XYZ file of C-alpha atoms in Angstrom:
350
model
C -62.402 -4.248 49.788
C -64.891 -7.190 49.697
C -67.408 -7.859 52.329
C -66.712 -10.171 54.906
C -67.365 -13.597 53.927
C -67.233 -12.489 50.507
C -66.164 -15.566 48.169
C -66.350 -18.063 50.656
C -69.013 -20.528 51.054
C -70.523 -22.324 54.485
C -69.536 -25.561 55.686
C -71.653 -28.178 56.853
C -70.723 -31.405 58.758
C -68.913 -34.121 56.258
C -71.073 -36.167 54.122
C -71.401 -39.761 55.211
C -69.893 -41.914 52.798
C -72.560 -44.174 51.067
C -72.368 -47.379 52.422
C -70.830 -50.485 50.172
C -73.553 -53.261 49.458
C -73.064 -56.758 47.890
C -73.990 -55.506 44.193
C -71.187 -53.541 44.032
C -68.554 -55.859 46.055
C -70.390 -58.654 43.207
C -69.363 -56.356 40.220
C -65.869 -55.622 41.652
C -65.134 -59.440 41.778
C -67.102 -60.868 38.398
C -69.823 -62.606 40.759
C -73.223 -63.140 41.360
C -74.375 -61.353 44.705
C -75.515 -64.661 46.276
C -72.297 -65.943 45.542
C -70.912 -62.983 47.691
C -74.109 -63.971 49.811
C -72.429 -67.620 49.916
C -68.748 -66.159 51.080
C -70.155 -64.447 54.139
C -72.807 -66.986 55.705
C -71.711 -70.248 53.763
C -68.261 -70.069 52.776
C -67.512 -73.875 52.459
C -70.184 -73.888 49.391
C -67.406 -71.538 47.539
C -64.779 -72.790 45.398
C -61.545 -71.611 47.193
C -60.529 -68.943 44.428
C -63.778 -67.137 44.314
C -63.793 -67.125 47.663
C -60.188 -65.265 47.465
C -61.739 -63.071 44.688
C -64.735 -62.312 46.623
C -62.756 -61.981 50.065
C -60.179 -59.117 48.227
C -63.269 -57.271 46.784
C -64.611 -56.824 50.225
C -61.121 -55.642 51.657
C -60.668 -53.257 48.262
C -63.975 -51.996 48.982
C -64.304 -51.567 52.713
C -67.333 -53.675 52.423
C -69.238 -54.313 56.035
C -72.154 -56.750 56.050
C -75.160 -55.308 57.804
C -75.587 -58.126 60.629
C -78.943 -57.082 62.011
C -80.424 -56.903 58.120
C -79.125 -59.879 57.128
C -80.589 -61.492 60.220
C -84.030 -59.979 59.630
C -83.662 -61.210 55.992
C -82.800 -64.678 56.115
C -84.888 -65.066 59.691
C -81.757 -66.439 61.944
C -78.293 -64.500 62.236
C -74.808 -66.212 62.793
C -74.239 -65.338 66.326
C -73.511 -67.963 69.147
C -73.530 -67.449 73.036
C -70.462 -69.112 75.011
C -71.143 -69.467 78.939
C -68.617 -70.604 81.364
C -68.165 -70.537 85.104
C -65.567 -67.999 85.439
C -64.165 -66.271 83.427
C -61.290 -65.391 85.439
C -59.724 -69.412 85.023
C -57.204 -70.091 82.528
C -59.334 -73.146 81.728
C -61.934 -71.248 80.461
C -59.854 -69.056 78.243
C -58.265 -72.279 76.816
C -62.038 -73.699 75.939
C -62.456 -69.944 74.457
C -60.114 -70.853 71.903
C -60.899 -73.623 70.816
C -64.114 -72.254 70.254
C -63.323 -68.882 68.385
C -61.071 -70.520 65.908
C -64.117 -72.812 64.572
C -66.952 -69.712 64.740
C -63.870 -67.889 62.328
C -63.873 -70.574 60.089
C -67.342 -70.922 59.439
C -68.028 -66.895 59.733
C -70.267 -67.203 63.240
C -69.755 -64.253 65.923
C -69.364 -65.704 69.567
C -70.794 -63.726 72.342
C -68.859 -64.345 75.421
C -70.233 -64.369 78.933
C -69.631 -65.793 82.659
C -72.499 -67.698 85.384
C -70.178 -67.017 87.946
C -71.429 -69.897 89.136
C -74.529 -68.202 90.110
C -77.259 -69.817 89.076
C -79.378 -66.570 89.135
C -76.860 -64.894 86.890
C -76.751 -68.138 84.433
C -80.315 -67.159 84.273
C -80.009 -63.587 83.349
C -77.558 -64.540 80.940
C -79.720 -66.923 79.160
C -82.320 -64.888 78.906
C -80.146 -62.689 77.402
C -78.653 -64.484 74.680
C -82.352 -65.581 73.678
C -82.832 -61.545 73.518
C -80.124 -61.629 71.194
C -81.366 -64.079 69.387
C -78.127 -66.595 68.493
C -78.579 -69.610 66.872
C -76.556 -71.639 69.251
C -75.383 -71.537 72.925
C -72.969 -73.509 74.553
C -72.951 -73.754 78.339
C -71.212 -74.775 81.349
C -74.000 -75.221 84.163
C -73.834 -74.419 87.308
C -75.312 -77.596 88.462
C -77.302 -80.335 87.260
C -80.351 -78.655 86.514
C -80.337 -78.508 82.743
C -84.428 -77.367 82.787
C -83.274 -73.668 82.310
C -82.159 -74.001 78.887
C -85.367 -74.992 77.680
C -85.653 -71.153 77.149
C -83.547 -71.807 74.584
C -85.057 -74.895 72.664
C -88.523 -73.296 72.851
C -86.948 -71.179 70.790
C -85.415 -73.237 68.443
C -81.906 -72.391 69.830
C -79.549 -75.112 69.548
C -77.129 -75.959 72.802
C -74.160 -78.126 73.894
C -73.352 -78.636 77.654
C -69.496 -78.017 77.893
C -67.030 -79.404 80.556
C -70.361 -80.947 81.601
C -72.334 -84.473 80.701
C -75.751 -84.401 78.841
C -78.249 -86.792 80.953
C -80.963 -86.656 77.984
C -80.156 -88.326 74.459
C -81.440 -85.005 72.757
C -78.936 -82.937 73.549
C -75.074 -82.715 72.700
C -72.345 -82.762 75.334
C -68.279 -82.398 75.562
C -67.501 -83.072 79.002
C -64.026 -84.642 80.210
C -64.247 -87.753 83.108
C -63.630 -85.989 85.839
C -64.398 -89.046 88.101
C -61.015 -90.912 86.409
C -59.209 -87.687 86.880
C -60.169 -87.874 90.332
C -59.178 -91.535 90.452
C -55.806 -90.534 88.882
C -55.071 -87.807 91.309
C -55.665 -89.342 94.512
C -54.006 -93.037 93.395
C -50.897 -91.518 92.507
C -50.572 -89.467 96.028
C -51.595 -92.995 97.503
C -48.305 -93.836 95.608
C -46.341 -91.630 97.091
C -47.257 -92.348 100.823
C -49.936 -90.408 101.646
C -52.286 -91.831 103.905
C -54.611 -88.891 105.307
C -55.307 -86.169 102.145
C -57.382 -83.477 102.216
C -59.641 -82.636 98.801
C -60.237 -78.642 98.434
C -63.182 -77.826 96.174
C -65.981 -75.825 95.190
C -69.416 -76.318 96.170
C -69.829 -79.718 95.498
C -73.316 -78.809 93.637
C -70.633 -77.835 90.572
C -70.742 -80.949 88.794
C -67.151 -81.152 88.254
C -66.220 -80.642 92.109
C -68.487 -83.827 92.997
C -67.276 -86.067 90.053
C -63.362 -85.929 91.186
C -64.155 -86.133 94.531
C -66.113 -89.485 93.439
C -62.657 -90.733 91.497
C -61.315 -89.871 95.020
C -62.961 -91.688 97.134
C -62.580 -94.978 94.849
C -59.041 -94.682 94.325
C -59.183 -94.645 98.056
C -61.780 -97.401 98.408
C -59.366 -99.925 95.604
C -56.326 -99.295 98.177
C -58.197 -100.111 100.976
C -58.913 -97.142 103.017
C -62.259 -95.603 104.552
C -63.822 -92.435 103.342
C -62.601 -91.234 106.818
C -59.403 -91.002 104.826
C -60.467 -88.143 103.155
C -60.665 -85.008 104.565
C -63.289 -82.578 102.473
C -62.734 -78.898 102.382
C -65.132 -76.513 100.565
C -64.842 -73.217 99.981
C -66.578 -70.543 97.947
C -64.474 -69.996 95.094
C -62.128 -71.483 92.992
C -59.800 -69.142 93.426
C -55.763 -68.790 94.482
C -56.901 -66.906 97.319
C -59.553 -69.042 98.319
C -56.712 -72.282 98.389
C -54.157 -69.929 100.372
C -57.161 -68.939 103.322
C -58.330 -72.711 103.631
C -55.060 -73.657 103.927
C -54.364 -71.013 106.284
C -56.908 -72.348 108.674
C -55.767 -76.268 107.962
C -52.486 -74.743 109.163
C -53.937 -73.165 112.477
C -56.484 -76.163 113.607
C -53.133 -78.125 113.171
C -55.186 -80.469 110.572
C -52.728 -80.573 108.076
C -53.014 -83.863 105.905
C -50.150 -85.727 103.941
C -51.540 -84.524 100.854
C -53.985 -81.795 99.264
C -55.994 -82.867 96.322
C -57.120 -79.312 94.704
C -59.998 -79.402 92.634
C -58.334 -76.926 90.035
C -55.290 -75.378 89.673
C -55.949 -71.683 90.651
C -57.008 -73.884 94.389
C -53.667 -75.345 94.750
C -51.522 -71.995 93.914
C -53.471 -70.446 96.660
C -52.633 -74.009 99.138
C -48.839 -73.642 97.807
C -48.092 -69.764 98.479
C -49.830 -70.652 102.116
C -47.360 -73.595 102.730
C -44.197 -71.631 101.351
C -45.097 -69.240 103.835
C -45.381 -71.422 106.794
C -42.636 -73.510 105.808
C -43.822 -76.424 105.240
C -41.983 -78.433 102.453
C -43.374 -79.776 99.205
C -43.871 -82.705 98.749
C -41.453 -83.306 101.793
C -43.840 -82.688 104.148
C -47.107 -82.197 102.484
C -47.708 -83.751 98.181
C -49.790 -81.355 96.687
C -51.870 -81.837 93.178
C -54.134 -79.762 91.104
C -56.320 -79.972 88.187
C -56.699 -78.832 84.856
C -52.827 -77.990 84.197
C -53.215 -74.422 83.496
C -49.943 -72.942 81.691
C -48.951 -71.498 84.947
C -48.435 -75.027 87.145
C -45.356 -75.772 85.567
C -43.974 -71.872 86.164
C -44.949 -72.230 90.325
C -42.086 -71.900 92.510
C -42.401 -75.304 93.020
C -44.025 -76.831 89.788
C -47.238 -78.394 90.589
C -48.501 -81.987 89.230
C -52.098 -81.919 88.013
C -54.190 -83.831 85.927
C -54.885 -82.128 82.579
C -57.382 -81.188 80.286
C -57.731 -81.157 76.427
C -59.272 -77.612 76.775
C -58.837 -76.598 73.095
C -60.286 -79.356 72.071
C -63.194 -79.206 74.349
C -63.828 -75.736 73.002
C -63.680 -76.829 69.564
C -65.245 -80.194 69.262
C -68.405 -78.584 70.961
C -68.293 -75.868 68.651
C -68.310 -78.192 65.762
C -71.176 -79.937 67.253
C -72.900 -77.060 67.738
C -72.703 -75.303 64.529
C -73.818 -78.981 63.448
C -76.894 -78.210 64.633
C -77.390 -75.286 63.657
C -77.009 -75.815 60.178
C -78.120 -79.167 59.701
C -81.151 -79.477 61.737
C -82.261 -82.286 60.419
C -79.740 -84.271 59.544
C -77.732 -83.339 63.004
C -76.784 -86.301 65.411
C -76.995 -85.811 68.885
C -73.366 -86.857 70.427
C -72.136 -87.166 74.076
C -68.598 -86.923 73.748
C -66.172 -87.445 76.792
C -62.741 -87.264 76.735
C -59.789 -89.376 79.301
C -57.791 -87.364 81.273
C -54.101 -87.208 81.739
C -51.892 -87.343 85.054
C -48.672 -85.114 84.888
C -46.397 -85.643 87.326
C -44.049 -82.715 88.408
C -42.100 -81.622 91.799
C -44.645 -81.301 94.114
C -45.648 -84.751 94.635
C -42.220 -86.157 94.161
């Protein structure tokens, strides 16, 4: 009888298996490696059918670049930052979109984060992303402060404003009018007989909040009517549940308007559930209007008019501009790009 063990040998942990590097994904497809180089930072330099070549090599292969050393080698990585308000608004997720399809195409990484509309946090975050070293940022600010991302430019990092307008002629923008889409909402509730309305926003430090309530007051002002004629209600959030208490309380201080001008969408869900429940009728009683035109308006138990957005386009047109930038330094041209709204009428403020 043997000893124990006898004829067996030990085991150790599994061998690692050596890692896949350009050489060898250059061999594979009959390549140079800074054409492979070219496929996964530059890809538009590469005919389209060594690009396929190249592009099955690295899927034969299991080929994974090695981000950080490729950063460290050429001095600047392909990494973006992407900060919005909230990330908890349809709107934003639309912009998202638009964005990620262009950083795909041109083989950029997006890092995704939310201000929360707290300016402190839009700090943190920037700071961060500078950590991180990305080439490019695009931001929605929390207000009109646009000192905090000289962080960024000290650094050399290149950054759009989105959903927001660039006051300096150095520095891109995509922003939508939001003072015609204010215009837009309140002339059309005008049209349909409303003579007191009520406009629920944020804090009217967001940009945004302050531009529509601007187109507000002069569609109000071209029909004739005071300021008096518009009731202002703040609250904290942007949020359905924010709409739903603040109409709540409307409801109980028996201050109910003719109409509710909402300064986005997720506001007037909130101000509809909260006049369902009280029975009041819409628009019978009350015309009620949001912004942006989220997917979800039309799907409300009673679909909701807003004034919409080109959100995917917003996403991408800054991410073009942005990449712009960052790859053609100095041939890049600074653009403030701002895109017309669009009034869509539906049941509630028929």
């Amino acid at each position: 009888m043997g000893r124990r063990g006898e004829g067996t040998r030990p085991t150790g942990p599994p061998q690692p298996t050596p890692a896949v590097g350009i050489k060898q994904v250059a061999l594979r497809a009959g390549v140079s490696p800074g054409t492979v180089s070219n496929v996964l930072n530059r890809p538009e330099r590469v005919a389209p059918d060594t690009r396929v070549r190249v592009e099955q090599a690295i899927r034969e292969l299991g080929f994974v670049r090695n981000g950080s050393a490729s950063t460290l080698r050429a001095g600047q990585g392909r990494t973006i930052g992407l900060m919005v308000l909230d990330l908890g608004n349809p709107f934003f997720t639309d912009v998202a979109r638009g964005v990620e399809d262009v950083v795909s195409e041109r083989a950029y990484a997006v890092i995704l984060c939310s201000s929360s509309a707290s300016v402190a946090r839009e700090e943190r975050n920037l700071r961060m992303l500078a950590e991180q070293q990305v080439r490019g940022v695009l931001v929605t600010p929390v207000d009109d402060e646009a000192g905090r991302l000289d962080l960024l430019r000290e650094r050399g990092v290149a950054t759009v404003m989105l959903d927001h307008t660039a006051t300096r002629p150095d520095q891109c923008s995509v922003a939508v009018d939001d003072v015609a889409g204010g215009k837009l909402a309140v002339s059309h509730l005008l049209e349909c007989g409303a003579r007191r309305i009520a406009y629920l926003s944020g804090p009217l430090s967001i940009r945004q909040c302050e531009d529509r309530r601007t187109g507000a007051l002069r569609a109000l002002t071209a029909a004739g009517f005071g300021e008096d004629a518009l009731l202002d209600v703040v609250v904290p959030a942007m949020s359905p549940r924010a709409g739903q208490e603040a109409t709540e309380k409307l409801l109980a201080d028996q201050e109910l308007p003719d109409a509710i001008f909402c300064a986005n969408d997720l506001l007037a869900m909130g101000v509809l559930r909260a006049l369902l429940q009280a029975g009041v009728q819409v628009p019978g009683e009350v015309s009620l209007i949001g912004y942006d035109d989220i997917e979800f308006t039309a799907a409300a138990a009673i679909p909701l008019s807003s004034v919409r957005q080109p959100t995917y386009q917003l996403g991408r047109i800054a991410t073009e501009l942005l990449l712009d930038e960052c790859d053609n330094p100095a041939g890049h041209a600074h653009q403030q790009v701002m895109f017309q709204p669009e009034l869509v009428i539906r049941e509630s403020t028929k």
